[in-house]
Tab-separated table of C-alpha atoms in Angstrom:
chain	number	residue	atom	x	y	z
C	6	MET	CA	180.110	238.672	64.780
C	7	ARG	CA	179.403	234.831	64.184
C	8	GLN	CA	177.539	234.707	67.453
C	9	ASP	CA	175.631	237.664	66.514
C	10	ALA	CA	174.210	236.018	63.292
C	11	ALA	CA	173.651	232.900	64.947
C	12	GLY	CA	171.688	234.866	67.671
C	13	ARG	CA	169.408	236.611	65.026
C	14	ARG	CA	168.983	233.256	63.439
C	15	ALA	CA	167.837	231.538	66.688
C	16	ALA	CA	165.518	234.484	67.365
C	17	ARG	CA	164.036	234.269	63.523
C	18	VAL	CA	163.462	230.564	64.106
C	19	ALA	CA	161.666	231.156	67.428
C	20	ALA	CA	159.541	233.926	66.076
C	21	LEU	CA	158.707	231.536	63.224
C	22	CYS	CA	157.684	228.748	65.634
C	23	VAL	CA	155.382	231.106	67.641
C	24	ALA	CA	153.596	232.356	64.581
C	25	LEU	CA	153.208	228.836	63.553
C	26	ALA	CA	151.722	227.668	66.940
C	27	SER	CA	149.724	230.821	66.896
C	28	ILE	CA	148.369	230.001	63.342
C	29	ALA	CA	147.738	226.128	64.403
C	30	SER	CA	145.997	227.104	67.650
C	31	VAL	CA	143.674	229.512	65.714
C	32	THR	CA	142.685	227.108	62.765
C	33	GLY	CA	142.315	224.440	65.153
C	34	CYS	CA	139.535	226.018	67.438
C	35	SER	CA	136.662	225.244	65.372
C	36	SER	CA	135.481	222.013	64.455
C	37	THR	CA	133.345	220.546	61.292
C	38	THR	CA	130.280	220.558	63.488
C	39	SER	CA	130.624	223.988	65.118
C	40	ASP	CA	131.074	225.383	61.792
C	41	LEU	CA	128.021	223.513	60.224
C	42	SER	CA	126.096	224.575	63.322
C	43	GLN	CA	127.006	228.282	62.851
C	44	SER	CA	125.926	227.914	59.005
C	45	ALA	CA	122.711	226.265	60.181
C	46	SER	CA	121.965	228.757	63.018
C	47	SER	CA	122.545	231.778	60.728
C	48	ALA	CA	120.020	230.152	57.968
C	49	ALA	CA	117.509	229.347	60.459
C	50	SER	CA	117.310	233.021	61.348
C	51	ALA	CA	117.343	234.271	57.757
C	52	ALA	CA	114.432	231.559	57.095
C	53	ASN	CA	112.420	232.502	60.118
C	54	THR	CA	112.905	236.251	59.373
C	55	ALA	CA	111.184	235.638	56.119
C	56	VAL	CA	108.442	233.760	57.498
C	57	LEU	CA	107.891	236.917	60.090
C	58	ALA	CA	107.969	238.991	57.066
C	59	MET	CA	105.705	237.157	55.131
C	60	THR	CA	103.165	236.640	57.923
C	61	GLN	CA	102.804	240.286	58.246
C	62	GLN	CA	102.424	240.749	54.506
C	63	ALA	CA	99.800	238.373	54.586
C	64	ALA	CA	97.669	239.960	57.113
C	65	ASP	CA	98.287	243.247	55.512
C	66	ARG	CA	100.342	244.598	58.444
C	67	THR	CA	103.325	246.022	56.467
C	68	PHE	CA	104.277	247.819	53.360
C	69	LEU	CA	105.368	245.416	50.231
C	70	PRO	CA	108.852	247.125	49.921
C	71	THR	CA	109.463	246.506	53.480
C	72	THR	CA	108.718	242.680	52.912
C	73	GLN	CA	110.430	242.589	49.674
C	74	THR	CA	113.729	243.976	51.786
C	75	ALA	CA	113.413	241.611	54.199
C	76	LEU	CA	113.096	238.734	51.754
C	77	SER	CA	116.046	240.051	49.686
C	78	ASP	CA	117.996	240.113	53.153
C	79	ALA	CA	117.128	236.912	54.107
C	80	LEU	CA	118.081	235.535	50.704
C	81	THR	CA	121.554	237.278	51.172
C	82	GLU	CA	122.043	235.654	54.341
C	83	LEU	CA	121.061	232.150	53.412
C	84	ASN	CA	123.628	232.551	50.725
C	85	ASP	CA	126.240	233.489	53.159
C	86	ALA	CA	125.456	230.538	55.306
C	87	GLU	CA	125.462	228.223	52.174
C	88	THR	CA	128.821	229.577	51.061
C	89	SER	CA	130.266	229.273	54.543
C	90	ALA	CA	128.980	225.500	55.103
C	91	THR	CA	130.217	224.982	51.294
C	92	ALA	CA	133.578	226.081	52.799
C	93	VAL	CA	133.845	223.490	55.747
C	94	GLN	CA	136.578	220.633	55.250
C	95	ALA	CA	134.706	217.624	55.866
C	96	SER	CA	136.813	214.466	56.154
C	97	ALA	CA	135.098	211.866	58.407
C	98	SER	CA	131.971	210.270	56.704
C	99	ALA	CA	129.793	211.274	59.563
C	100	ASP	CA	130.973	215.165	59.171
C	101	VAL	CA	130.426	214.859	55.255
C	102	LYS	CA	126.840	213.386	55.893
C	103	LEU	CA	126.189	216.767	58.330
C	104	GLN	CA	127.365	218.964	55.689
C	105	ARG	CA	125.276	217.434	53.060
C	106	LYS	CA	122.155	217.661	55.521
C	107	THR	CA	123.050	221.259	55.966
C	108	LEU	CA	123.588	222.385	52.601
C	109	GLU	CA	120.346	220.502	51.515
C	110	ALA	CA	118.495	222.314	54.537
C	111	ILE	CA	119.803	225.700	53.436
C	112	ARG	CA	118.984	225.171	49.733
C	113	THR	CA	115.556	224.210	50.276
C	114	ALA	CA	114.958	227.618	52.567
C	115	GLU	CA	116.621	229.428	49.352
C	116	ASP	CA	114.345	227.910	47.004
C	117	ALA	CA	111.222	228.669	49.393
C	118	VAL	CA	112.418	232.588	49.809
C	119	LEU	CA	112.901	232.547	46.056
C	120	ALA	CA	109.148	231.210	45.617
C	121	ALA	CA	108.109	233.858	48.688
C	122	GLN	CA	109.667	236.810	46.228
C	123	ARG	CA	108.020	235.678	43.258
C	124	THR	CA	104.343	235.711	45.282
C	125	VAL	CA	104.651	238.281	47.646
C	126	ALA	CA	102.854	240.732	45.938
C	127	GLN	CA	99.967	238.679	44.644
C	128	ASP	CA	99.608	235.781	47.596
C	129	ALA	CA	102.023	236.175	50.503
C	130	ALA	CA	100.278	233.586	52.438
C	131	ALA	CA	100.843	230.967	49.603
C	132	ALA	CA	104.569	231.145	50.301
C	133	LEU	CA	104.185	230.307	54.083
C	134	PRO	CA	104.053	226.745	54.550
C	135	ALA	CA	107.247	226.231	52.664
C	136	LEU	CA	108.995	229.190	54.519
C	137	ARG	CA	107.581	227.706	57.721
C	138	ALA	CA	108.789	224.242	57.030
C	139	SER	CA	112.273	225.604	56.150
C	140	GLY	CA	112.572	227.480	59.094
C	141	LYS	CA	111.744	224.752	61.410
C	142	THR	CA	114.092	222.285	59.838
C	143	LEU	CA	116.790	224.890	59.849
C	144	THR	CA	116.040	225.312	63.481
C	145	SER	CA	116.033	221.747	64.374
C	146	LEU	CA	119.169	220.989	62.766
C	147	SER	CA	120.950	224.209	64.304
C	148	ASN	CA	119.954	222.631	67.630
C	149	GLU	CA	121.079	219.143	66.652
C	150	LEU	CA	124.411	220.382	65.786
C	151	GLU	CA	124.836	222.670	68.655
C	152	LYS	CA	124.411	219.414	70.972
C	153	LYS	CA	127.035	217.523	69.018
C	154	GLN	CA	129.638	220.222	69.644
């Protein structure tokens, strides 16, 4: 009976060790840079979608509700990217700087999309310069972070 209890205890300890090793391997797979790269890439895609939507609206090639939906979706994606970038646990000073740079670029894009939402019905072309700049910045940042992985 005693050996049986010891065997069960050993089996539980082994199972716990396997579970902990599994958790460690899953959480250790992503680096700060790759997490920020993913956030920047998602944000760049959202910003560039907003550029496309506003370009089509400015050229009167789409319906206003379609553009408004695209801007709303872009803003949702930017918010999600910001949340992801904020959640990154940066500890090294270089990582903290990359996180700040990523968050700044995402927040600038959010501001540009919000401004585009305000002007879409009156003057879609007015919002394009800020949207394009945000899209280029985020695309460049995404490429930079991808190279650092």
